[in-house]
Short mmCIF file of C-alpha atoms and ligand atoms in Angstrom, two decimals:
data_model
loop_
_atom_site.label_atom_id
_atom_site.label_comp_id
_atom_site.label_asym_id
_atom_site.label_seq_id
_atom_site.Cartn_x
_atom_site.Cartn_y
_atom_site.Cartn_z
CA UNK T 1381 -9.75 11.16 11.46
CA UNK T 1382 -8.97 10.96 8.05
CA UNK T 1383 -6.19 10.36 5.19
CA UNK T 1384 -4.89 12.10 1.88
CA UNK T 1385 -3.58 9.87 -0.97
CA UNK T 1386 -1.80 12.21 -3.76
CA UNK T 1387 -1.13 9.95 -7.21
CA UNK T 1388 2.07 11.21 -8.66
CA UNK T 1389 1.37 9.50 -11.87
CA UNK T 1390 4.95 9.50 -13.65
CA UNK T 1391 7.61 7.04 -14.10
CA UNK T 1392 11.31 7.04 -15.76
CA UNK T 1393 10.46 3.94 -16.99
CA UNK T 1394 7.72 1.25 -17.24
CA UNK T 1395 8.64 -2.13 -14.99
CA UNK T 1396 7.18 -5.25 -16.98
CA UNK T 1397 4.69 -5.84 -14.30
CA UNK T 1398 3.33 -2.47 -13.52
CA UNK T 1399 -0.12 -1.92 -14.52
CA UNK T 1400 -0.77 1.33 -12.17
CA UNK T 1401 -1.81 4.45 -13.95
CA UNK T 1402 1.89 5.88 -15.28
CA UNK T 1403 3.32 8.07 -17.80
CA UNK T 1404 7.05 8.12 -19.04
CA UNK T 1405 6.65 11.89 -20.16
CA UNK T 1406 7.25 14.47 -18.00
CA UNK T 1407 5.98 16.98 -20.06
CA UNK T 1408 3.08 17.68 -18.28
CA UNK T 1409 4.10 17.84 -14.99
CA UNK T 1410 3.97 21.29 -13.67
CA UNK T 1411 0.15 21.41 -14.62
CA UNK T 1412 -0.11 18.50 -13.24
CA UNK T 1413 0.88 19.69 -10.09
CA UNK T 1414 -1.23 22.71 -10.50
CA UNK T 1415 -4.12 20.54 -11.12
CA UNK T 1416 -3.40 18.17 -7.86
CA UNK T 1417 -3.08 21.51 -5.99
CA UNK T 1418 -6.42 22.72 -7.33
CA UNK T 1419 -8.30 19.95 -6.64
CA UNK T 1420 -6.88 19.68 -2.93
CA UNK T 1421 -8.93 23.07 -3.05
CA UNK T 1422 -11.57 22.13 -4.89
CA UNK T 1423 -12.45 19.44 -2.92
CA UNK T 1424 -12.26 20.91 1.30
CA UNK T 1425 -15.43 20.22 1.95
CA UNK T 1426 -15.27 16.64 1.25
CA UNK T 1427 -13.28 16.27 4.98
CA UNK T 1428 -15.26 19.24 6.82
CA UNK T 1429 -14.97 18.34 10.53
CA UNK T 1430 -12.04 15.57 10.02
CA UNK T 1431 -8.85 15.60 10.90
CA UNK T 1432 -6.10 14.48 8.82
CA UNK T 1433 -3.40 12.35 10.46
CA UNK T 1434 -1.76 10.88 7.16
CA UNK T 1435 -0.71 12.47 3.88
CA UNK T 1436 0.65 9.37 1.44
CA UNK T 1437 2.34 10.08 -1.60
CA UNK T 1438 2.30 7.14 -3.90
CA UNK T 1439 2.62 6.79 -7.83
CA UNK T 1440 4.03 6.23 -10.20
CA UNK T 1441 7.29 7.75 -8.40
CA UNK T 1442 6.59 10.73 -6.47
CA UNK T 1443 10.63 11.09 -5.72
CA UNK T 1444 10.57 12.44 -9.41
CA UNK T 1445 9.38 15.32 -8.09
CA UNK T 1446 11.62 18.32 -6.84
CA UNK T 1447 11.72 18.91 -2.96
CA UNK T 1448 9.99 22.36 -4.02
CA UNK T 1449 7.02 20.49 -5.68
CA UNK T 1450 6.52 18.47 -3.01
CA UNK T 1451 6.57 21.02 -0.38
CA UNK T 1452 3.84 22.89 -2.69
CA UNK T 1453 1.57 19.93 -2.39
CA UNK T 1454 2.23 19.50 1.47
CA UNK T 1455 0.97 23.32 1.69
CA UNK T 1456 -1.63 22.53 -0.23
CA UNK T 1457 -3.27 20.37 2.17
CA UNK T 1458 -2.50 22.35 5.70
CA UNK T 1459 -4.02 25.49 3.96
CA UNK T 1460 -6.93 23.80 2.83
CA UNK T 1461 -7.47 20.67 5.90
CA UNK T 1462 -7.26 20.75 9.47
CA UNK T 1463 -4.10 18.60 9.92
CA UNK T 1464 -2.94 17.18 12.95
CA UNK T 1465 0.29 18.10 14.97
CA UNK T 1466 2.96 16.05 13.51
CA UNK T 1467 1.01 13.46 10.51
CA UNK T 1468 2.51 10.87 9.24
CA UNK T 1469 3.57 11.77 5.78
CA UNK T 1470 5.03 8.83 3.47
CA UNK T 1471 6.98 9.86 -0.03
CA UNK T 1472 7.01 6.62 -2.46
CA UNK T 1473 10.79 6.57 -3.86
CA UNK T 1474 12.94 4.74 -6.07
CA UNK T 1475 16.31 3.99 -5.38
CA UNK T 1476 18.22 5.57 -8.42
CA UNK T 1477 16.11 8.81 -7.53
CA UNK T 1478 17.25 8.85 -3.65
CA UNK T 1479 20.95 9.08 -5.10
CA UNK T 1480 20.73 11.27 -7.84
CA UNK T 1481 23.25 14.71 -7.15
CA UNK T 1482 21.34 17.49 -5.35
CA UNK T 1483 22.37 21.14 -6.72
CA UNK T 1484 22.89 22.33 -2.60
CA UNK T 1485 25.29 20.47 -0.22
CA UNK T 1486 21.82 19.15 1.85
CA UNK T 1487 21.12 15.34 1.16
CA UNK T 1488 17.40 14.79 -0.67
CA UNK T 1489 16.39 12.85 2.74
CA UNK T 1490 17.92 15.87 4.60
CA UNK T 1491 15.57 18.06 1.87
CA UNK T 1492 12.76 15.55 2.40
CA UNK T 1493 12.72 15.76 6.52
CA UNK T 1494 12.39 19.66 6.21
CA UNK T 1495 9.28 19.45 4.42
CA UNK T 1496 7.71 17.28 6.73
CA UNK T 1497 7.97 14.01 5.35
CA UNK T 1498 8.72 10.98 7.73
CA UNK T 1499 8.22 7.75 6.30
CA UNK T 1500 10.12 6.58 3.30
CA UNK T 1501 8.92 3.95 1.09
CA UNK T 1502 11.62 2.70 -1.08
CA UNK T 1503 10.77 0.49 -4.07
CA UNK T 1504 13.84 -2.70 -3.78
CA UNK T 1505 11.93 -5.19 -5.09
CA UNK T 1506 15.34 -7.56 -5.13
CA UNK T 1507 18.96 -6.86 -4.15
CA UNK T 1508 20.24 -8.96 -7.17
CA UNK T 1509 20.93 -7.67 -10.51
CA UNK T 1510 19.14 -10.09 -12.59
CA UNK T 1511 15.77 -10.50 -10.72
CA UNK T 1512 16.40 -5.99 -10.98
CA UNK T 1513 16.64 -6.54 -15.15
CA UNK T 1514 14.07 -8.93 -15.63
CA UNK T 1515 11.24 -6.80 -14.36
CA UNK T 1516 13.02 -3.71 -15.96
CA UNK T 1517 13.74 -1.59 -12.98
CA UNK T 1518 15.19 2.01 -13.63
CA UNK T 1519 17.69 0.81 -10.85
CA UNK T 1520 20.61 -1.67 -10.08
CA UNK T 1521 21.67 -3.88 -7.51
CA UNK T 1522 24.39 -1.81 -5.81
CA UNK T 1523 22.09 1.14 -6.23
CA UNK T 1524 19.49 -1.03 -3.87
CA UNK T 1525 21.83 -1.26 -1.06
CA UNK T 1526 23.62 2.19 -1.07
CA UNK T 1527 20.37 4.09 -0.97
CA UNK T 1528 19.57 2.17 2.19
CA UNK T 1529 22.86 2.35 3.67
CA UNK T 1530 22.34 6.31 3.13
CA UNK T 1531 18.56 6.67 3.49
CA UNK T 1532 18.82 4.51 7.24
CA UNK T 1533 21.13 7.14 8.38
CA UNK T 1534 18.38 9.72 8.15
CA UNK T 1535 14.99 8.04 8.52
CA UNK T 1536 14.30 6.10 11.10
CA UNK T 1537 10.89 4.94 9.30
CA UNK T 1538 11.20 3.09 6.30
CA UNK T 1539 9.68 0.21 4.40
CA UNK T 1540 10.52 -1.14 1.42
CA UNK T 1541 8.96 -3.23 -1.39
CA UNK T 1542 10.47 -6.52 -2.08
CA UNK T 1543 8.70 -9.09 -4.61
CA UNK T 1544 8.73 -12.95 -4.65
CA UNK T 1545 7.63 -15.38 -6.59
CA UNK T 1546 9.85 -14.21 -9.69
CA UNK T 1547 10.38 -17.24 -12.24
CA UNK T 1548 13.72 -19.14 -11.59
CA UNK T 1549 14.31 -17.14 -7.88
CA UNK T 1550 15.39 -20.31 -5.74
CA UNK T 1551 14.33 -20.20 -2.35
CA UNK T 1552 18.01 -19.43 -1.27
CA UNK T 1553 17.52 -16.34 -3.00
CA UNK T 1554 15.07 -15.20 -1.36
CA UNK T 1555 16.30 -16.17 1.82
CA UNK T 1556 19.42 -13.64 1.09
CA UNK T 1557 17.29 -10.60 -0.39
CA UNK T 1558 14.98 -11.05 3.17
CA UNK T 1559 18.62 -11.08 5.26
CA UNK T 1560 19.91 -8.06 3.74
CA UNK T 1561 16.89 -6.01 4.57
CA UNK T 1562 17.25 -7.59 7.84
CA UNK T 1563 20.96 -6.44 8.01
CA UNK T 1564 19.88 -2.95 6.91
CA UNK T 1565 17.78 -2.59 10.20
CA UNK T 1566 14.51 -1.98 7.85
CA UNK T 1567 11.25 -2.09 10.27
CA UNK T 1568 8.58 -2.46 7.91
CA UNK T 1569 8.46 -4.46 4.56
CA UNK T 1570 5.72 -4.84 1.95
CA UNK T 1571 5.78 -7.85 0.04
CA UNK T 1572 3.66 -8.61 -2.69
CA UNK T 1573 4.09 -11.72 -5.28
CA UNK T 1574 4.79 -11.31 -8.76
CA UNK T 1575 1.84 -11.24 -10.08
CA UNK T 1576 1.05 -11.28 -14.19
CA UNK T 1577 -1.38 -8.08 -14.74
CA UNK T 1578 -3.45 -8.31 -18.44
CA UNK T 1579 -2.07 -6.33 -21.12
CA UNK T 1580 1.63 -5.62 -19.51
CA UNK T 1581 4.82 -6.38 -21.15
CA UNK T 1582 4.87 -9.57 -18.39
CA UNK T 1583 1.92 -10.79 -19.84
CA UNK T 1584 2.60 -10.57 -23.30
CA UNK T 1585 6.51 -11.80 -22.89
CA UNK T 1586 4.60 -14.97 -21.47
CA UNK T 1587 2.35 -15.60 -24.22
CA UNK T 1588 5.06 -15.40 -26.26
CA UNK T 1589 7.12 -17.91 -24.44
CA UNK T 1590 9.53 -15.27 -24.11
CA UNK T 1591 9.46 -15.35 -20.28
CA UNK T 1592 8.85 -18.22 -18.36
CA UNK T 1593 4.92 -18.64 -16.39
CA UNK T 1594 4.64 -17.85 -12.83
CA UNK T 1595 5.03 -20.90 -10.74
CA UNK T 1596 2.37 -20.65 -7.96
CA UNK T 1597 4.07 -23.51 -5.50
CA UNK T 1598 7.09 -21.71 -5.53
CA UNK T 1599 5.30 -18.31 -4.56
CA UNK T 1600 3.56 -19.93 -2.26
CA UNK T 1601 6.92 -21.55 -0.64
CA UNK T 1602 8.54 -17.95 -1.00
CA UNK T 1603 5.44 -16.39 0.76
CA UNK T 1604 5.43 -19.13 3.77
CA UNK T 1605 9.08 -18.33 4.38
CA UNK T 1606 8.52 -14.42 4.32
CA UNK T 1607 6.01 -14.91 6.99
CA UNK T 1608 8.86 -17.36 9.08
CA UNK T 1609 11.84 -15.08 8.55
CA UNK T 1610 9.84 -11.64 9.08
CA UNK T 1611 8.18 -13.35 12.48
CA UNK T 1612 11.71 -14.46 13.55
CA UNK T 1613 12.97 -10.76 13.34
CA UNK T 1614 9.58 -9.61 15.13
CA UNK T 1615 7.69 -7.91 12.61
CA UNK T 1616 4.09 -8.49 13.11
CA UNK T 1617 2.52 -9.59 9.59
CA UNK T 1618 -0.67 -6.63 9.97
CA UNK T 1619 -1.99 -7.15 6.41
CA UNK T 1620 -1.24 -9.91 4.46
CA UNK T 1621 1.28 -8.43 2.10
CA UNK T 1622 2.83 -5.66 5.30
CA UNK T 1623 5.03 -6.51 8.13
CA UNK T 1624 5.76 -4.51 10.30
CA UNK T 1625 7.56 -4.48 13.80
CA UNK T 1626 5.86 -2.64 16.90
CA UNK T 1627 5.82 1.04 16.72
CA UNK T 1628 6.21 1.00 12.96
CA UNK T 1629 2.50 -0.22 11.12
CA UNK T 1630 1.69 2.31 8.13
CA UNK T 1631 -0.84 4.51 9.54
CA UNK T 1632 -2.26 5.74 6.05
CA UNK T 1633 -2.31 2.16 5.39
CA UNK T 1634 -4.26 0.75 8.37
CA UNK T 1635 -6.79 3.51 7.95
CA UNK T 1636 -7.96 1.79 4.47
CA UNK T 1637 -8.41 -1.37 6.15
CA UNK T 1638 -10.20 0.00 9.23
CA UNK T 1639 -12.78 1.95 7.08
CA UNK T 1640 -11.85 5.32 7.09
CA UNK T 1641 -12.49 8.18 5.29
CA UNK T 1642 -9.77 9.22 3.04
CA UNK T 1643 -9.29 11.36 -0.53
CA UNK T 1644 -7.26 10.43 -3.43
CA UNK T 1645 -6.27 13.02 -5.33
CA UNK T 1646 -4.92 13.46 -8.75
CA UNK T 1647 -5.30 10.97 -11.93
CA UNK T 1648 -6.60 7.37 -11.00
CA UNK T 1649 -6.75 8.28 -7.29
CA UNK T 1650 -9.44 6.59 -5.17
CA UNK T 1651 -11.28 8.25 -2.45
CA UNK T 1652 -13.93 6.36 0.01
CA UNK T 1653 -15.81 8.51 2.43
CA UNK T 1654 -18.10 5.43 4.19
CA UNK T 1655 -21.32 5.38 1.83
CA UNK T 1656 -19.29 5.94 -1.61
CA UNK T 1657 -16.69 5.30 -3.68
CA UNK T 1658 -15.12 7.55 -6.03
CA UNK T 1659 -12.08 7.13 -8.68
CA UNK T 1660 -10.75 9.37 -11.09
CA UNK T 1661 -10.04 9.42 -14.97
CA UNK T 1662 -7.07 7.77 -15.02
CA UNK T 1663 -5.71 10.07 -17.79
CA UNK T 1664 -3.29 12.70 -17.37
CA UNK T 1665 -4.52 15.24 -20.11
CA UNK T 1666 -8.31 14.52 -19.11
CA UNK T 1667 -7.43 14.94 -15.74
CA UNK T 1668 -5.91 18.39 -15.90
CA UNK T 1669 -8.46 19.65 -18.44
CA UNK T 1670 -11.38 18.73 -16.22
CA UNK T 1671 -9.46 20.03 -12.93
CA UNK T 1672 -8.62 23.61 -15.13
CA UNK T 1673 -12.63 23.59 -15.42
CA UNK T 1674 -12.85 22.86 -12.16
CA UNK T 1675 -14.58 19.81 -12.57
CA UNK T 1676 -13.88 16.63 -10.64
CA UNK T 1677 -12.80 13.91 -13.25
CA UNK T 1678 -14.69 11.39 -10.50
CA UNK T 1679 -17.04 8.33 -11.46
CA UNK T 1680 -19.19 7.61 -8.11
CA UNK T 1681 -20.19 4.47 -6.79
CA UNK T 1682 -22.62 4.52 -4.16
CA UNK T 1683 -22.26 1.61 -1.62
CA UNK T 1684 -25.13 -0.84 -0.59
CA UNK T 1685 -25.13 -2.68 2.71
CA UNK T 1686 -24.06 -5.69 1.27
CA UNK T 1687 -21.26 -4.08 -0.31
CA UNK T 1688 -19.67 -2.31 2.70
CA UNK T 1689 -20.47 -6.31 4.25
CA UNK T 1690 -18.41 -7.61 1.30
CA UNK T 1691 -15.53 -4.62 1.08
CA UNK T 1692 -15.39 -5.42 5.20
CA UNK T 1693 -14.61 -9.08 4.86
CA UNK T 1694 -12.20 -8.61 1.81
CA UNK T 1695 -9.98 -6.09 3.88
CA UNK T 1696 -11.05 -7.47 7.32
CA UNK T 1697 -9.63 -10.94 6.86
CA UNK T 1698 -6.50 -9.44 5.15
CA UNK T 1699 -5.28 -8.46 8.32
CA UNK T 1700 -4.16 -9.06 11.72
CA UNK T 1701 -7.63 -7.46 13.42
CA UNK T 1702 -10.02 -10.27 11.56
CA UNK T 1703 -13.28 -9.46 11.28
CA UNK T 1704 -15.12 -8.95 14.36
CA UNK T 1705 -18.06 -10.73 14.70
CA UNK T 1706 -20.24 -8.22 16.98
CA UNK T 1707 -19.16 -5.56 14.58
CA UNK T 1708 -20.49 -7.54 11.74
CA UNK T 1709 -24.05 -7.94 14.08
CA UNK T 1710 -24.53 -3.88 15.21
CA UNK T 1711 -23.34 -2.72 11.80
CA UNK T 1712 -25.35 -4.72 9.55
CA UNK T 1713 -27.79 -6.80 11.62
CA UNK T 1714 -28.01 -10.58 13.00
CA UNK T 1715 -28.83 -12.10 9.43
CA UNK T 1716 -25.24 -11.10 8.46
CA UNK T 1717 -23.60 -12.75 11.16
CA UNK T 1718 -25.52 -15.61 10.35
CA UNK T 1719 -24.43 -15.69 7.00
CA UNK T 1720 -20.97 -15.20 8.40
CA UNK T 1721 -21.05 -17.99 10.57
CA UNK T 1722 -22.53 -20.19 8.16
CA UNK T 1723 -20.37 -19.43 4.84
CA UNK T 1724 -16.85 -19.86 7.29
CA UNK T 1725 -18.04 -23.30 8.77
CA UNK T 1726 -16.61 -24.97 5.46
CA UNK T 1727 -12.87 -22.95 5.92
CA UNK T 1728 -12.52 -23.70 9.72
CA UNK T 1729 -13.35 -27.37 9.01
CA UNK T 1730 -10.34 -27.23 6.36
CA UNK T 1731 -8.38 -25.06 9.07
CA UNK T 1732 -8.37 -21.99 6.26
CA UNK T 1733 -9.99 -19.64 9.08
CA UNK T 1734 -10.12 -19.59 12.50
CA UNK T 1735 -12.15 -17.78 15.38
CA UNK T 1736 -10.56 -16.45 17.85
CA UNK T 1737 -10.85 -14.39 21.11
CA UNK T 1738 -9.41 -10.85 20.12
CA UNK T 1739 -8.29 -9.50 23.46
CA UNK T 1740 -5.74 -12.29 24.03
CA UNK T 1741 -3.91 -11.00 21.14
CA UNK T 1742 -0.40 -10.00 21.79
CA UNK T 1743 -0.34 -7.69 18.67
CA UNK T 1744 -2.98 -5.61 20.42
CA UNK T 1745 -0.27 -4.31 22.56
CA UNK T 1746 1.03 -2.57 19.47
CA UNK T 1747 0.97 1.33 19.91
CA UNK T 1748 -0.93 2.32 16.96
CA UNK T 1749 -4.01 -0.42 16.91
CA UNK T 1750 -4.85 -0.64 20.43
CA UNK T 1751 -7.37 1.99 20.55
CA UNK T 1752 -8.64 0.68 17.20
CA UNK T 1753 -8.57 -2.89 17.76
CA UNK T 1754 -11.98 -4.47 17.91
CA UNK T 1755 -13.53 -4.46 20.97
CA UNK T 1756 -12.94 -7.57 23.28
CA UNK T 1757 -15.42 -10.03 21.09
CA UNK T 1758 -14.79 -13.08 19.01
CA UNK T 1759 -13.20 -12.75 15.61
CA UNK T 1760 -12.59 -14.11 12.16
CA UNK T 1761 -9.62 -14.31 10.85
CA UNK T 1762 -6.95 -16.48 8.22
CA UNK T 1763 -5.06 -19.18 9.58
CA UNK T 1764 -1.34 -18.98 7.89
CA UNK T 1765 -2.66 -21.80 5.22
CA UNK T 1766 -5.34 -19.30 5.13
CA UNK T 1767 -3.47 -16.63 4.21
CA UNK T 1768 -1.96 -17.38 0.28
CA UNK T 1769 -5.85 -18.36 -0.47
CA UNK T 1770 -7.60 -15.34 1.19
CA UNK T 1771 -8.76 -13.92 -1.85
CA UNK T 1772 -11.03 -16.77 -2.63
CA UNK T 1773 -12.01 -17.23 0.34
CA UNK T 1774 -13.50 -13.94 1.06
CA UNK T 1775 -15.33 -14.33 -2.04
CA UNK T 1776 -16.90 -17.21 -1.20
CA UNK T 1777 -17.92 -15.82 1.91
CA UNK T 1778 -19.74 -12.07 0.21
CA UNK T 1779 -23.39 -11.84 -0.56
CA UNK T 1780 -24.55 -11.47 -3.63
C1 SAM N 3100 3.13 0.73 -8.12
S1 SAM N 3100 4.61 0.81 -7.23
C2 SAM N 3100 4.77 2.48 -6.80
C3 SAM N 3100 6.04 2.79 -6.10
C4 SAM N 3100 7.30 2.93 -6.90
N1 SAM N 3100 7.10 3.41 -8.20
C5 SAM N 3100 8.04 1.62 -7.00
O1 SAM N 3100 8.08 1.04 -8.05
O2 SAM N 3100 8.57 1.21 -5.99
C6 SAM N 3100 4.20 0.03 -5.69
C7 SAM N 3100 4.62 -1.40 -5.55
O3 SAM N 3100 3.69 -2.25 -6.14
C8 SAM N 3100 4.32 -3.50 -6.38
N2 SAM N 3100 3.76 -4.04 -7.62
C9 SAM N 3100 3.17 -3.35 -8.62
N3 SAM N 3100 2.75 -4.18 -9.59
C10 SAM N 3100 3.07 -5.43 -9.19
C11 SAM N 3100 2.90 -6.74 -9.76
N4 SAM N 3100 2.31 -6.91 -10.95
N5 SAM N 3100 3.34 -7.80 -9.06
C12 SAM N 3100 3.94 -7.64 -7.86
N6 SAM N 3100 4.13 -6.44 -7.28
C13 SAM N 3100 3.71 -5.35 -7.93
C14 SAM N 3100 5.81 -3.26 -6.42
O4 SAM N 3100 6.43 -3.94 -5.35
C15 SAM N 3100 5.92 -1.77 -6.21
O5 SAM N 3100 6.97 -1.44 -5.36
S1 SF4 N 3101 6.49 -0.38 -10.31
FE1 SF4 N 3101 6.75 1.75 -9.72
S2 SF4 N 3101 8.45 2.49 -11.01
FE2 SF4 N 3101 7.75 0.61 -11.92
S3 SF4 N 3101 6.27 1.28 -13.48
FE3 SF4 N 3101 5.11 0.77 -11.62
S4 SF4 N 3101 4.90 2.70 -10.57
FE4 SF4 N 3101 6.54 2.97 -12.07
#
């Protein structure tokens, strides 16, 4: 089993923040789209004997792309993969783009559904106009909440992106932009905080003093209150930035942190297939010009033991699942549960991480992780004070 990630790498316009491989000129697209076609082909035999059970289109903005290049892309895979009956097949939109005017009478989520795609992920980041302008979102307030009144009519699976943390947002604030998703019925919310990537407009509008420094108490108050309010509504916090209730965990997502194979295609795309990891050029014009030779614009990383230990406690103790300590003894041998064992003893003292009995875990009740939960053994995993330092902690526990 097995996932496709296709990079749609343009944007109307750049969000301060944003430091994910973008362009603001469409000029290139159609051979860009050629190119991401080509390479689907190019590359079959990388998933020989898999099955693909999630197609994710993520950017940039892929819902800058007409319902007839997306449907080209979505052939592109079933003639060149063996797909399953009915994948999951996520479109990454922004609001403004889910209302613009189609030329027919059929809605664009109407458009979307007949092409096969069934999860929407809509990019709200805040319901309020000011948090909207200060990150420089293409979008506005009322266009926030009309695209999920309309897009809730016709998908049923949505998530949406909200961000905390933002300089000035009291915690009332936040409180309100959580409700209204609530309100809208959403099922599944990503939440990440604002967080100050080198060489973006953020960063240099905060050397400058132009825009006031990210305030790390009141993230973390923001991100304890997510975790209340979304547990309250019964979403299940998965991963530590995705929340999710029963029934609606992002597949394509869940297979990244469970170690699965899966290709990214197109500029900056990353693809993992268990010993190696590969990345594109993260370069429009380089990419196409390499894919028209065909030649895959890929630098390769081949993965040691110790990294796939390291990569497995990073994502492991990001979510829900932990990391399972007789996984961590079979896969890579008793000195690296000792290691384990040894490195945590210092974050369960401080109550940071916790082992636990996996099995007595409600959340393994949840449709799509049962069969992939670990098996009934003891597990590591992030208390909630755990959670807002998990990076760190992880680190502390790799080997170098
Ligand atoms: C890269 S965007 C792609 C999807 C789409 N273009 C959009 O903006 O919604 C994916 C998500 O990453 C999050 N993101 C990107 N950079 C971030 C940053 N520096 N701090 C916090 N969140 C960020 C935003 O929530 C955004 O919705
Ligand atoms: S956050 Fe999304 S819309 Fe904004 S620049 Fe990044 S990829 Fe583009």
């Amino acid at each position: 089993m097995s996932a496709i990630y296709i990079h749609i790498p343009f944007c109307k316009q750049a969000c301060y923040y944003c430091d994910f491989h973008f362009s603001t000129s469409l000029k290139k697209k159609d051979e860009l789209i050629n190119a991401l076609i080509n390479e689907l082909e190019l590359r079959k035999e990388e998933l020989q004997n898999q099955t693909i059970e999630t197609i994710y289109f993520g950017g940039g903005t892929p819902s800058l792309l007409t319902n007839e290049e997306l449907e080209l892309l979505i052939e592109a895979v079933y003639n060149n993969y063996q797909v399953i009956h009915n994948p999951e097949i996520t479109l990454e939109a922004n609001p403004d783009d889910l209302l613009s005017v189609r030329a027919e009478s059929r809605t664009i989520f109407e458009d979307y559904r007949s092409i096969g795609i069934n999860r929407l992920s809509i990019g709200i980041q805040s319901f309020f106009e000011d948090d909207l302008q200060s990150m420089n979102r293409a979008h506005n307030a009322n266009e926030a909440r009309t695209c999920l009144e309309e897009a809730t009519h016709h998908f049923d699976n949505i998530t949406i992106d909200l961000i905390y943390g933002i300089p000035n947002m009291s915690l009332e604030k936040w409180h309100k932009n959580l409700q209204i998703a609530f309100n809208f019925g959403i099922n599944h919310i990503s939440s990440y905080a604002l967080t100050v990537e080198p060489k973006t407009a953020l960063d240099s509008f905060i050397k400058k003093g132009t825009y006031p420094p990210i305030d790390e108490e009141l993230a973390l108050e923001h991100f304890n209150h997510l975790i209340t309010e979304t547990e309250k509504q019964g979403f299940v916090q998965y991963e530590i930035s995705n929340f999710g209730k029963p029934g609606y965990f992002s597949k394509h997502n869940t297979s990244y942190w469970q170690g699965k194979p899966y290709l990214g295609i197109g500029p900056s795309a990353h693809s993992f297939n268990k010993n190696q990891r590969s990345w594109n050029v993260a370069n429009n014009t380089k990419y196409i010009k390499s894919i028209q030779q065909n030649e895959l614009p890929s630098t390769v990383e081949t993965l040691t033991k110790k990294d796939r230990f390291n990569e497995y406690i990073m994502t492991g103790l990001r979510t829900v699942w932990g990391v399972s300590i007789t996984k961590i003894e079979e896969d890579f041998g008793p000195e690296f549960k000792e290691h384990l064992l040894t490195a945590s003893k210092e974050f369960i003292n401080q109550k940071l991480l916790v082992i636990v009995n996996e099995v007595k875990q409600s959340h393994s009740l949840e449709k799509i992780t049962s069969s992939q939960a670990p098996r009934n053994d003891e597990t590591v995993k992030a208390t909630q004070k755990g959670k807002f330092l998990i990076d760190g902690i992880s680190s502390s526990l790799f080997l170098l």
